PDB file of C-alpha atoms in Angstrom:
ATOM      1  CA  UNK A   1      -9.193  15.436 -33.619  1.00 49.00           C
ATOM      2  CA  UNK A   2      -5.991  17.402 -33.098  1.00 49.00           C
ATOM      3  CA  UNK A   3      -5.705  20.202 -30.598  1.00 49.00           C
ATOM      4  CA  UNK A   4      -4.940  23.715 -31.752  1.00 51.00           C
ATOM      5  CA  UNK A   5      -2.639  24.835 -28.901  1.00 51.00           C
ATOM      6  CA  UNK A   6       0.346  22.832 -30.024  1.00 53.00           C
ATOM      7  CA  UNK A   7       1.109  19.735 -31.998  1.00 55.00           C
ATOM      8  CA  UNK A   8       0.055  16.373 -30.247  1.00 53.00           C
ATOM      9  CA  UNK A   9      -2.237  18.107 -27.652  1.00 65.00           C
ATOM     10  CA  UNK A  10      -5.088  15.675 -28.138  1.00 69.00           C
ATOM     11  CA  UNK A  11      -5.240  12.997 -30.805  1.00 68.00           C
ATOM     12  CA  UNK A  12      -7.957  10.522 -31.697  1.00 73.00           C
ATOM     13  CA  UNK A  13      -6.523   7.753 -33.866  1.00 68.00           C
ATOM     14  CA  UNK A  14      -9.009   6.906 -36.644  1.00 71.00           C
ATOM     15  CA  UNK A  15     -11.243   3.902 -36.038  1.00 75.00           C
ATOM     16  CA  UNK A  16      -9.129   2.417 -33.308  1.00 79.00           C
ATOM     17  CA  UNK A  17     -11.093   4.184 -30.559  1.00 80.00           C
ATOM     18  CA  UNK A  18      -7.799   5.284 -29.016  1.00 84.00           C
ATOM     19  CA  UNK A  19      -7.162   8.753 -27.639  1.00 84.00           C
ATOM     20  CA  UNK A  20      -3.676  10.206 -27.129  1.00 83.00           C
ATOM     21  CA  UNK A  21      -2.728  13.191 -25.143  1.00 83.00           C
ATOM     22  CA  UNK A  22       0.838  14.308 -25.943  1.00 82.00           C
ATOM     23  CA  UNK A  23       1.290  11.555 -28.534  1.00 82.00           C
ATOM     24  CA  UNK A  24       0.161  11.115 -32.173  1.00 80.00           C
ATOM     25  CA  UNK A  25       0.287   7.298 -31.911  1.00 82.00           C
ATOM     26  CA  UNK A  26      -1.604   6.108 -28.792  1.00 83.00           C
ATOM     27  CA  UNK A  27      -1.136   2.388 -28.190  1.00 83.00           C
ATOM     28  CA  UNK A  28      -4.075   2.152 -25.649  1.00 82.00           C
ATOM     29  CA  UNK A  29      -7.618   3.471 -25.185  1.00 82.00           C
ATOM     30  CA  UNK A  30      -6.192   6.448 -23.401  1.00 84.00           C
ATOM     31  CA  UNK A  31      -2.466   7.198 -23.449  1.00 83.00           C
ATOM     32  CA  UNK A  32      -0.885  10.275 -21.838  1.00 83.00           C
ATOM     33  CA  UNK A  33       2.720  11.297 -22.555  1.00 82.00           C
ATOM     34  CA  UNK A  34       4.419  14.241 -20.901  1.00 79.00           C
ATOM     35  CA  UNK A  35       8.061  14.786 -20.114  1.00 76.00           C
ATOM     36  CA  UNK A  36       7.326  16.622 -16.862  1.00 74.00           C
ATOM     37  CA  UNK A  37       3.968  15.729 -15.424  1.00 71.00           C
ATOM     38  CA  UNK A  38       2.165  12.597 -16.905  1.00 73.00           C
ATOM     39  CA  UNK A  39      -0.799  12.782 -14.580  1.00 74.00           C
ATOM     40  CA  UNK A  40      -4.436  11.845 -15.049  1.00 76.00           C
ATOM     41  CA  UNK A  41      -6.834  13.453 -12.658  1.00 73.00           C
ATOM     42  CA  UNK A  42     -10.487  12.518 -12.095  1.00 74.00           C
ATOM     43  CA  UNK A  43     -12.344  15.164 -10.067  1.00 72.00           C
ATOM     44  CA  UNK A  44     -15.873  15.484  -8.641  1.00 71.00           C
ATOM     45  CA  UNK A  45     -17.091  19.128  -8.586  1.00 74.00           C
ATOM     46  CA  UNK A  46     -16.863  20.445  -5.061  1.00 69.00           C
ATOM     47  CA  UNK A  47     -14.176  18.062  -3.927  1.00 65.00           C
ATOM     48  CA  UNK A  48     -12.900  14.571  -4.179  1.00 64.00           C
ATOM     49  CA  UNK A  49     -10.285  13.683  -6.675  1.00 64.00           C
ATOM     50  CA  UNK A  50      -7.978  10.899  -7.735  1.00 66.00           C
ATOM     51  CA  UNK A  51      -4.674  11.429  -9.383  1.00 67.00           C
ATOM     52  CA  UNK A  52      -2.661   8.738 -11.146  1.00 70.00           C
ATOM     53  CA  UNK A  53       0.898   9.765 -12.002  1.00 68.00           C
ATOM     54  CA  UNK A  54       3.623   7.788 -13.692  1.00 68.00           C
ATOM     55  CA  UNK A  55       7.019   8.866 -12.274  1.00 64.00           C
ATOM     56  CA  UNK A  56      10.503   7.676 -11.979  1.00 62.00           C
ATOM     57  CA  UNK A  57      12.043   6.337  -8.727  1.00 62.00           C
ATOM     58  CA  UNK A  58      15.601   5.182  -8.222  1.00 61.00           C
ATOM     59  CA  UNK A  59      14.734   1.996 -10.248  1.00 61.00           C
ATOM     60  CA  UNK A  60      13.240   4.005 -13.132  1.00 58.00           C
ATOM     61  CA  UNK A  61       9.548   3.360 -12.349  1.00 61.00           C
ATOM     62  CA  UNK A  62       6.716   4.182  -9.960  1.00 61.00           C
ATOM     63  CA  UNK A  63       3.024   4.574  -9.916  1.00 62.00           C
ATOM     64  CA  UNK A  64       1.629   7.155  -7.541  1.00 62.00           C
ATOM     65  CA  UNK A  65      -1.940   7.401  -6.412  1.00 61.00           C
ATOM     66  CA  UNK A  66      -3.189  10.494  -4.596  1.00 58.00           C
ATOM     67  CA  UNK A  67      -6.132  12.666  -4.019  1.00 54.00           C
ATOM     68  CA  UNK A  68      -8.060  15.169  -1.971  1.00 50.00           C
ATOM     69  CA  UNK A  69      -6.154  18.326  -3.135  1.00 45.00           C
ATOM     70  CA  UNK A  70      -2.949  16.970  -1.701  1.00 43.00           C
ATOM     71  CA  UNK A  71      -0.717  17.532  -4.688  1.00 45.00           C
ATOM     72  CA  UNK A  72      -0.745  13.879  -5.829  1.00 43.00           C
ATOM     73  CA  UNK A  73       0.568  12.704  -2.475  1.00 48.00           C
ATOM     74  CA  UNK A  74      -1.183   9.879  -0.688  1.00 45.00           C
ATOM     75  CA  UNK A  75       0.294  11.002   2.671  1.00 47.00           C
ATOM     76  CA  UNK A  76      -2.664  13.163   3.655  1.00 55.00           C
ATOM     77  CA  UNK A  77      -5.477  10.940   2.296  1.00 63.00           C
ATOM     78  CA  UNK A  78      -6.692   7.367   2.280  1.00 72.00           C
ATOM     79  CA  UNK A  79      -6.514   4.890  -0.635  1.00 75.00           C
ATOM     80  CA  UNK A  80      -9.454   2.557  -0.486  1.00 79.00           C
ATOM     81  CA  UNK A  81     -10.032  -0.758  -2.320  1.00 80.00           C
ATOM     82  CA  UNK A  82     -13.728  -1.781  -2.814  1.00 81.00           C
ATOM     83  CA  UNK A  83     -15.543  -4.777  -4.404  1.00 82.00           C
ATOM     84  CA  UNK A  84     -19.026  -6.203  -4.546  1.00 79.00           C
ATOM     85  CA  UNK A  85     -20.609  -2.844  -5.171  1.00 76.00           C
ATOM     86  CA  UNK A  86     -19.226  -0.303  -2.695  1.00 75.00           C
ATOM     87  CA  UNK A  87     -17.985  -2.750   0.096  1.00 81.00           C
ATOM     88  CA  UNK A  88     -14.638  -1.607   1.337  1.00 82.00           C
ATOM     89  CA  UNK A  89     -12.236  -4.508   1.520  1.00 86.00           C
ATOM     90  CA  UNK A  90      -8.948  -2.837   2.316  1.00 88.00           C
ATOM     91  CA  UNK A  91      -7.368   0.626   2.623  1.00 88.00           C
ATOM     92  CA  UNK A  92      -4.027   2.354   3.137  1.00 87.00           C
ATOM     93  CA  UNK A  93      -4.764   5.044   5.793  1.00 86.00           C
ATOM     94  CA  UNK A  94      -2.984   8.405   6.072  1.00 81.00           C
ATOM     95  CA  UNK A  95      -0.413   6.851   8.362  1.00 85.00           C
ATOM     96  CA  UNK A  96       0.649   4.247   5.808  1.00 85.00           C
ATOM     97  CA  UNK A  97      -1.080   1.383   7.569  1.00 90.00           C
ATOM     98  CA  UNK A  98      -2.688  -1.470   5.477  1.00 91.00           C
ATOM     99  CA  UNK A  99      -6.073  -2.186   7.002  1.00 91.00           C
ATOM    100  CA  UNK A 100      -8.068  -5.187   5.705  1.00 90.00           C
ATOM    101  CA  UNK A 101     -11.853  -5.475   6.557  1.00 86.00           C
ATOM    102  CA  UNK A 102     -11.743  -2.363   8.693  1.00 86.00           C
ATOM    103  CA  UNK A 103     -11.724   1.378   8.149  1.00 84.00           C
ATOM    104  CA  UNK A 104      -9.979   2.229  11.464  1.00 88.00           C
ATOM    105  CA  UNK A 105      -6.730   1.115  12.963  1.00 89.00           C
ATOM    106  CA  UNK A 106      -7.003  -0.530  16.359  1.00 88.00           C
ATOM    107  CA  UNK A 107      -4.457  -0.992  19.102  1.00 88.00           C
ATOM    108  CA  UNK A 108      -3.832  -4.578  20.128  1.00 85.00           C
ATOM    109  CA  UNK A 109      -1.615  -5.310  23.164  1.00 82.00           C
ATOM    110  CA  UNK A 110      -0.805  -1.507  23.258  1.00 86.00           C
ATOM    111  CA  UNK A 111       0.489  -1.638  19.688  1.00 85.00           C
ATOM    112  CA  UNK A 112      -1.056  -0.284  16.478  1.00 88.00           C
ATOM    113  CA  UNK A 113       0.359  -2.423  13.760  1.00 88.00           C
ATOM    114  CA  UNK A 114       1.079  -1.303  10.185  1.00 90.00           C
ATOM    115  CA  UNK A 115      -0.746  -4.325   8.826  1.00 90.00           C
ATOM    116  CA  UNK A 116      -4.060  -5.277  10.358  1.00 88.00           C
ATOM    117  CA  UNK A 117      -6.754  -7.896   9.433  1.00 87.00           C
ATOM    118  CA  UNK A 118     -10.081  -7.599  11.203  1.00 84.00           C
ATOM    119  CA  UNK A 119     -13.033  -9.939  10.648  1.00 78.00           C
ATOM    120  CA  UNK A 120     -16.315 -10.923  12.213  1.00 76.00           C
ATOM    121  CA  UNK A 121     -16.090 -14.461  10.813  1.00 74.00           C
ATOM    122  CA  UNK A 122     -12.632 -14.743   9.314  1.00 75.00           C
ATOM    123  CA  UNK A 123      -9.367 -13.080  10.318  1.00 76.00           C
ATOM    124  CA  UNK A 124      -6.789 -15.765   9.291  1.00 79.00           C
ATOM    125  CA  UNK A 125      -3.578 -15.506   7.584  1.00 82.00           C
ATOM    126  CA  UNK A 126      -2.525 -18.499   5.378  1.00 81.00           C
ATOM    127  CA  UNK A 127       0.877 -19.114   4.147  1.00 81.00           C
ATOM    128  CA  UNK A 128       1.158 -21.986   1.603  1.00 82.00           C
ATOM    129  CA  UNK A 129       3.874 -23.069  -0.701  1.00 84.00           C
ATOM    130  CA  UNK A 130       3.290 -25.599  -3.378  1.00 88.00           C
ATOM    131  CA  UNK A 131       6.532 -26.676  -5.055  1.00 89.00           C
ATOM    132  CA  UNK A 132       7.934 -29.997  -5.956  1.00 93.00           C
ATOM    133  CA  UNK A 133      10.684 -29.871  -3.401  1.00 93.00           C
ATOM    134  CA  UNK A 134      11.238 -29.813   0.380  1.00 91.00           C
ATOM    135  CA  UNK A 135      11.076 -26.063   0.912  1.00 88.00           C
ATOM    136  CA  UNK A 136       8.516 -24.714   3.348  1.00 86.00           C
ATOM    137  CA  UNK A 137       6.129 -21.840   3.652  1.00 84.00           C
ATOM    138  CA  UNK A 138       7.617 -19.342   6.136  1.00 84.00           C
ATOM    139  CA  UNK A 139       7.116 -16.301   8.251  1.00 84.00           C
ATOM    140  CA  UNK A 140      10.244 -14.347   9.126  1.00 85.00           C
ATOM    141  CA  UNK A 141      10.529 -11.901  12.019  1.00 87.00           C
ATOM    142  CA  UNK A 142      13.884  -9.956  11.722  1.00 88.00           C
ATOM    143  CA  UNK A 143      15.605  -7.461  14.040  1.00 90.00           C
ATOM    144  CA  UNK A 144      18.642  -5.213  13.753  1.00 92.00           C
ATOM    145  CA  UNK A 145      19.957  -2.240  15.554  1.00 94.00           C
ATOM    146  CA  UNK A 146      20.649   0.969  13.606  1.00 92.00           C
ATOM    147  CA  UNK A 147      18.219   2.028  10.896  1.00 89.00           C
ATOM    148  CA  UNK A 148      16.523   0.420   7.930  1.00 86.00           C
ATOM    149  CA  UNK A 149      19.024   2.002   5.585  1.00 88.00           C
ATOM    150  CA  UNK A 150      22.023   1.245   7.861  1.00 92.00           C
ATOM    151  CA  UNK A 151      21.332  -1.896   9.956  1.00 93.00           C
ATOM    152  CA  UNK A 152      23.876  -2.883  12.651  1.00 95.00           C
ATOM    153  CA  UNK A 153      24.444  -6.001  14.683  1.00 95.00           C
ATOM    154  CA  UNK A 154      22.122  -6.955  17.538  1.00 95.00           C
ATOM    155  CA  UNK A 155      23.264  -7.279  21.172  1.00 95.00           C
ATOM    156  CA  UNK A 156      23.057 -10.142  23.601  1.00 95.00           C
ATOM    157  CA  UNK A 157      19.543 -10.118  25.211  1.00 95.00           C
ATOM    158  CA  UNK A 158      17.866  -8.111  22.450  1.00 95.00           C
ATOM    159  CA  UNK A 159      14.308  -9.164  21.721  1.00 93.00           C
ATOM    160  CA  UNK A 160      14.178 -10.418  18.060  1.00 92.00           C
ATOM    161  CA  UNK A 161      10.515 -11.232  17.744  1.00 90.00           C
ATOM    162  CA  UNK A 162       7.348 -11.435  19.896  1.00 90.00           C
ATOM    163  CA  UNK A 163       3.865 -12.931  19.460  1.00 90.00           C
ATOM    164  CA  UNK A 164       1.305 -11.164  21.652  1.00 88.00           C
ATOM    165  CA  UNK A 165      -2.014 -12.789  22.582  1.00 90.00           C
ATOM    166  CA  UNK A 166      -4.519 -10.116  23.485  1.00 89.00           C
ATOM    167  CA  UNK A 167      -8.200 -10.360  24.704  1.00 90.00           C
ATOM    168  CA  UNK A 168     -10.959  -7.756  24.826  1.00 91.00           C
ATOM    169  CA  UNK A 169     -11.499  -6.599  28.407  1.00 92.00           C
ATOM    170  CA  UNK A 170     -14.816  -4.787  27.686  1.00 93.00           C
ATOM    171  CA  UNK A 171     -13.013  -1.688  26.568  1.00 93.00           C
ATOM    172  CA  UNK A 172     -10.288  -2.572  24.156  1.00 91.00           C
ATOM    173  CA  UNK A 173      -7.780  -5.237  23.060  1.00 89.00           C
ATOM    174  CA  UNK A 174      -4.833  -3.928  25.164  1.00 89.00           C
ATOM    175  CA  UNK A 175      -4.950  -6.682  27.784  1.00 89.00           C
ATOM    176  CA  UNK A 176      -2.199  -9.234  27.064  1.00 88.00           C
ATOM    177  CA  UNK A 177      -3.039 -12.719  28.192  1.00 92.00           C
ATOM    178  CA  UNK A 178       0.170 -14.435  26.922  1.00 94.00           C
ATOM    179  CA  UNK A 179       3.256 -13.772  24.755  1.00 92.00           C
ATOM    180  CA  UNK A 180       6.094 -15.656  23.222  1.00 94.00           C
ATOM    181  CA  UNK A 181       9.413 -13.837  22.897  1.00 94.00           C
ATOM    182  CA  UNK A 182      12.642 -14.764  21.127  1.00 95.00           C
ATOM    183  CA  UNK A 183      15.875 -13.095  22.498  1.00 96.00           C
ATOM    184  CA  UNK A 184      19.460 -13.050  21.163  1.00 95.00           C
ATOM    185  CA  UNK A 185      21.521 -15.575  23.203  1.00 94.00           C
ATOM    186  CA  UNK A 186      25.053 -14.154  22.789  1.00 89.00           C
ATOM    187  CA  UNK A 187      26.038 -11.470  20.268  1.00 78.00           C
ATOM    188  CA  UNK A 188      26.338 -13.017  16.830  1.00 78.00           C
TER     189      UNK A 188
END
């Protein structure tokens, strides 16, 4: 089948069960080629949509997911990951937070983290390294002054990292019961 609007509009490649849009030689079950807007959109009548766009970033590649009539931008919607039927396991919310086993961000010790794991029976983070050498698994907490794009040196007394221990007080998890803080001891 070849579209009539222009060459290579829609192409079904013989017995291969491959469909090409914008290509006469699809290499996959569905291949979309377009110089300006290679986007696939799935839409439910009356609302709800998912857009998958292949675009170029500064490294020459990017995949963008978006939906909910937002122009392909995930910024105003939520990206959910489900398994086991329709059980939500993780989501990126509209603020860019990665939430695992919860659909709502929570404040702990008066902070709403960008990465949250919540669980009724399991909320553990495991770091394991299995290599035939003496190198360890690690967790790094880093601090600079300045910005992400232009970091600058820290000052004497700056807090570099902190572990907060919070307990539910009947209302929320904002009550700190203990903390461990590391400070700069002398400007590097």
